[in-house]
């Protein structure tokens, strides 16, 4: 039966399945059972579609309702009740992880991702699929404007119909904040597990909160990309040899295995900037240049993974690096896909220091990092464009210009042979050699980007991905800040128990410590990576111009004995 409702907040639709609603607009609700926090209805303009359940109040007569009286809500009006539709417990969604047929694992192509179109499946425990959690985490060239279907987006805080506090409904304004499950964690709607097997500690360092280092640090090499075939040559793929230093026993992984791991990381760690994988390529996957480029970027990706105190200890990552038995691989793959400590529940695994941090100080620190990361993102993009253009000139323009100069010198030499009585072979040969030298210099310019600019572009690409993750992560923290401020205001007004407000503040500290630890880790890696990048570039530049100088000096000496 259709119900009348009123919009508490404005909502702007972002795809064809949603409709926009305006604050105080009258709506028609087709069913009070929400689909993961989304209701279907009609706005005052006659448009039909989905909108967030937490953005509306359903209006009903007091005599026919058993719901909370509207007087408890600031948005309520006499004669109506405030109601937010609970999530239908019989409806659950997730990506195709658990539904993957393991028998087809070896049949996936490099061009296919582990996560395809999400479909209904039980046992998601109210957490988002990785493809829903961080749309920005995919290659921005291939996924520009990508946004998942709203019917599949999770709004974990709405899954608990027993919660009576207005704050759970009144502050539900941050779509990313809601979908990630962090809102549910802040409000205390994420159930505590009876036993949490994994813990990740944050400790206070000289520059603030930091992740506790991995007690067993290691590195992992990525080597020997090898083309292999199956089904009597019908299917081809590239495998990479991975050798973790802590076991020194190699495993062989295809890109699809990296892709599976990457999606598990996105699914689990909602407050960590997971490094992006190298981009996919529809054609030319077996060309030498592409294979070499992917290998270089997988090396950088692996270096960042092993250096992160949290990601490096993740059981799924360890399974990816160490498992050599096919049967054990499938068991570990299923275990990782059924991991319950993901998304909002992952926050339950974080142990924070007891030191007090002023909320405003933390917010100021986050704002400073937000401004820094935006500026760095812009400058990284600028340097990427300049370096890419320089590569193009090295391969094309510079080589062509030096070839032209070399050909011109050769033409002079040939002309001097035209009048034999006055021809001086030593001079002719020296000029001819000069022309060949500049042709060689042109080829040296064309080859040089492989030694310096490629590494620079690889590093910049990695940081473009890392930086693109932070707006969503910072948005989670901003949502937590807003919840704390609103809950304290409501407590001061007597509309919320102080104990409940204190619980919200306490859980906000967990998110704040995690973000600060991630910020500190990012800065630590940034210093090391850009130092290495700049040193390598300058050393290679010096070596390059020394080789050019040697070629020119050798040619110059040919004129000494004329």
PDB file of N, CA, C and O in Angstrom, residues 142-171:
ATOM      1  N   UNK A 142      39.295   4.414 -17.218  1.00  0.00           N
ATOM      2  CA  UNK A 142      38.342   3.392 -17.645  1.00  0.00           C
ATOM      3  C   UNK A 142      37.020   3.493 -16.905  1.00  0.00           C
ATOM      4  O   UNK A 142      36.015   2.991 -17.351  1.00  0.00           O
ATOM      5  N   UNK A 143      37.019   4.138 -15.750  1.00  0.00           N
ATOM      6  CA  UNK A 143      35.829   4.121 -14.906  1.00  0.00           C
ATOM      7  C   UNK A 143      35.363   5.526 -14.559  1.00  0.00           C
ATOM      8  O   UNK A 143      34.789   5.746 -13.515  1.00  0.00           O
ATOM      9  N   UNK A 144      35.636   6.481 -15.392  1.00  0.00           N
ATOM     10  CA  UNK A 144      35.205   7.840 -15.104  1.00  0.00           C
ATOM     11  C   UNK A 144      33.682   7.880 -15.004  1.00  0.00           C
ATOM     12  O   UNK A 144      32.963   7.380 -15.848  1.00  0.00           O
ATOM     13  N   UNK A 145      33.194   8.474 -13.927  1.00  0.00           N
ATOM     14  CA  UNK A 145      31.761   8.610 -13.738  1.00  0.00           C
ATOM     15  C   UNK A 145      31.083   7.346 -13.268  1.00  0.00           C
ATOM     16  O   UNK A 145      29.864   7.272 -13.173  1.00  0.00           O
ATOM     17  N   UNK A 146      31.845   6.315 -12.941  1.00  0.00           N
ATOM     18  CA  UNK A 146      31.263   5.053 -12.521  1.00  0.00           C
ATOM     19  C   UNK A 146      30.584   5.202 -11.172  1.00  0.00           C
ATOM     20  O   UNK A 146      31.103   5.811 -10.271  1.00  0.00           O
ATOM     21  N   UNK A 147      29.387   4.641 -11.078  1.00  0.00           N
ATOM     22  CA  UNK A 147      28.700   4.613  -9.794  1.00  0.00           C
ATOM     23  C   UNK A 147      27.804   3.393  -9.761  1.00  0.00           C
ATOM     24  O   UNK A 147      27.045   3.155 -10.687  1.00  0.00           O
ATOM     25  N   UNK A 148      27.886   2.567  -8.714  1.00  0.00           N
ATOM     26  CA  UNK A 148      27.106   1.343  -8.670  1.00  0.00           C
ATOM     27  C   UNK A 148      25.614   1.613  -8.540  1.00  0.00           C
ATOM     28  O   UNK A 148      25.190   2.710  -8.174  1.00  0.00           O
ATOM     29  N   UNK A 149      24.816   0.577  -8.777  1.00  0.00           N
ATOM     30  CA  UNK A 149      23.376   0.709  -8.661  1.00  0.00           C
ATOM     31  C   UNK A 149      22.992   0.923  -7.202  1.00  0.00           C
ATOM     32  O   UNK A 149      23.475   0.230  -6.314  1.00  0.00           O
ATOM     33  N   UNK A 150      22.084   1.845  -6.925  1.00  0.00           N
ATOM     34  CA  UNK A 150      21.770   2.156  -5.535  1.00  0.00           C
ATOM     35  C   UNK A 150      21.112   1.015  -4.800  1.00  0.00           C
ATOM     36  O   UNK A 150      21.255   0.897  -3.596  1.00  0.00           O
ATOM     37  N   UNK A 151      20.393   0.138  -5.520  1.00  0.00           N
ATOM     38  CA  UNK A 151      19.742  -0.962  -4.830  1.00  0.00           C
ATOM     39  C   UNK A 151      20.749  -1.883  -4.181  1.00  0.00           C
ATOM     40  O   UNK A 151      20.410  -2.676  -3.316  1.00  0.00           O
ATOM     41  N   UNK A 152      22.003  -1.811  -4.603  1.00  0.00           N
ATOM     42  CA  UNK A 152      23.027  -2.678  -4.065  1.00  0.00           C
ATOM     43  C   UNK A 152      23.904  -1.974  -3.052  1.00  0.00           C
ATOM     44  O   UNK A 152      24.810  -2.567  -2.508  1.00  0.00           O
ATOM     45  N   UNK A 153      23.677  -0.684  -2.831  1.00  0.00           N
ATOM     46  CA  UNK A 153      24.503   0.044  -1.886  1.00  0.00           C
ATOM     47  C   UNK A 153      24.054  -0.267  -0.471  1.00  0.00           C
ATOM     48  O   UNK A 153      22.878  -0.387  -0.175  1.00  0.00           O
ATOM     49  N   UNK A 154      25.056  -0.377   0.424  1.00  0.00           N
ATOM     50  CA  UNK A 154      24.753  -0.763   1.791  1.00  0.00           C
ATOM     51  C   UNK A 154      24.569   0.464   2.653  1.00  0.00           C
ATOM     52  O   UNK A 154      25.330   1.399   2.571  1.00  0.00           O
ATOM     53  N   UNK A 155      23.569   0.459   3.483  1.00  0.00           N
ATOM     54  CA  UNK A 155      23.419   1.477   4.501  1.00  0.00           C
ATOM     55  C   UNK A 155      23.253   0.738   5.819  1.00  0.00           C
ATOM     56  O   UNK A 155      22.164   0.498   6.310  1.00  0.00           O
ATOM     57  N   UNK A 156      24.408   0.351   6.368  1.00  0.00           N
ATOM     58  CA  UNK A 156      24.413  -0.556   7.502  1.00  0.00           C
ATOM     59  C   UNK A 156      23.683   0.000   8.711  1.00  0.00           C
ATOM     60  O   UNK A 156      23.084  -0.743   9.474  1.00  0.00           O
ATOM     61  N   UNK A 157      23.726   1.301   8.903  1.00  0.00           N
ATOM     62  CA  UNK A 157      23.106   1.848  10.098  1.00  0.00           C
ATOM     63  C   UNK A 157      21.606   1.653  10.080  1.00  0.00           C
ATOM     64  O   UNK A 157      20.961   1.693  11.128  1.00  0.00           O
ATOM     65  N   UNK A 158      21.021   1.443   8.911  1.00  0.00           N
ATOM     66  CA  UNK A 158      19.585   1.261   8.832  1.00  0.00           C
ATOM     67  C   UNK A 158      19.173  -0.185   9.041  1.00  0.00           C
ATOM     68  O   UNK A 158      17.993  -0.494   9.117  1.00  0.00           O
ATOM     69  N   UNK A 159      20.146  -1.093   9.112  1.00  0.00           N
ATOM     70  CA  UNK A 159      19.817  -2.510   9.240  1.00  0.00           C
ATOM     71  C   UNK A 159      19.422  -2.866  10.654  1.00  0.00           C
ATOM     72  O   UNK A 159      18.968  -3.965  10.918  1.00  0.00           O
ATOM     73  N   UNK A 160      19.590  -1.969  11.588  1.00  0.00           N
ATOM     74  CA  UNK A 160      19.226  -2.242  12.976  1.00  0.00           C
ATOM     75  C   UNK A 160      17.941  -1.506  13.299  1.00  0.00           C
ATOM     76  O   UNK A 160      17.927  -0.319  13.602  1.00  0.00           O
ATOM     77  N   UNK A 161      16.808  -2.184  13.238  1.00  0.00           N
ATOM     78  CA  UNK A 161      15.525  -1.537  13.468  1.00  0.00           C
ATOM     79  C   UNK A 161      15.259  -1.308  14.948  1.00  0.00           C
ATOM     80  O   UNK A 161      14.346  -0.587  15.318  1.00  0.00           O
ATOM     81  N   UNK A 162      16.071  -1.922  15.802  1.00  0.00           N
ATOM     82  CA  UNK A 162      15.831  -1.793  17.234  1.00  0.00           C
ATOM     83  C   UNK A 162      16.330  -0.477  17.788  1.00  0.00           C
ATOM     84  O   UNK A 162      15.970  -0.076  18.886  1.00  0.00           O
ATOM     85  N   UNK A 163      17.180   0.256  17.035  1.00  0.00           N
ATOM     86  CA  UNK A 163      17.787   1.466  17.586  1.00  0.00           C
ATOM     87  C   UNK A 163      16.757   2.574  17.661  1.00  0.00           C
ATOM     88  O   UNK A 163      16.087   2.896  16.707  1.00  0.00           O
ATOM     89  N   UNK A 164      16.630   3.223  18.805  1.00  0.00           N
ATOM     90  CA  UNK A 164      15.612   4.243  18.996  1.00  0.00           C
ATOM     91  C   UNK A 164      16.120   5.656  18.959  1.00  0.00           C
ATOM     92  O   UNK A 164      15.340   6.592  18.985  1.00  0.00           O
ATOM     93  N   UNK A 165      17.431   5.875  18.915  1.00  0.00           N
ATOM     94  CA  UNK A 165      17.972   7.223  18.973  1.00  0.00           C
ATOM     95  C   UNK A 165      17.734   7.966  17.672  1.00  0.00           C
ATOM     96  O   UNK A 165      17.888   7.429  16.598  1.00  0.00           O
ATOM     97  N   UNK A 166      17.360   9.228  17.792  1.00  0.00           N
ATOM     98  CA  UNK A 166      17.108  10.048  16.617  1.00  0.00           C
ATOM     99  C   UNK A 166      18.378  10.250  15.800  1.00  0.00           C
ATOM    100  O   UNK A 166      18.329  10.364  14.587  1.00  0.00           O
ATOM    101  N   UNK A 167      19.555  10.233  16.463  1.00  0.00           N
ATOM    102  CA  UNK A 167      20.785  10.523  15.748  1.00  0.00           C
ATOM    103  C   UNK A 167      21.039   9.536  14.629  1.00  0.00           C
ATOM    104  O   UNK A 167      21.624   9.853  13.615  1.00  0.00           O
ATOM    105  N   UNK A 168      20.545   8.314  14.775  1.00  0.00           N
ATOM    106  CA  UNK A 168      20.736   7.320  13.738  1.00  0.00           C
ATOM    107  C   UNK A 168      19.972   7.639  12.474  1.00  0.00           C
ATOM    108  O   UNK A 168      20.264   7.129  11.421  1.00  0.00           O
ATOM    109  N   UNK A 169      18.955   8.492  12.597  1.00  0.00           N
ATOM    110  CA  UNK A 169      18.142   8.819  11.433  1.00  0.00           C
ATOM    111  C   UNK A 169      18.357  10.251  10.987  1.00  0.00           C
ATOM    112  O   UNK A 169      18.310  10.568   9.825  1.00  0.00           O
ATOM    113  N   UNK A 170      18.636  11.114  11.963  1.00  0.00           N
ATOM    114  CA  UNK A 170      18.615  12.534  11.679  1.00  0.00           C
ATOM    115  C   UNK A 170      19.867  13.041  11.005  1.00  0.00           C
ATOM    116  O   UNK A 170      19.866  14.114  10.427  1.00  0.00           O
ATOM    117  N   UNK A 171      20.958  12.267  11.083  1.00  0.00           N
ATOM    118  CA  UNK A 171      22.240  12.758  10.587  1.00  0.00           C
ATOM    119  C   UNK A 171      22.729  11.987   9.373  1.00  0.00           C
ATOM    120  O   UNK A 171      23.886  12.048   9.024  1.00  0.00           O
TER     121      UNK A 171
END
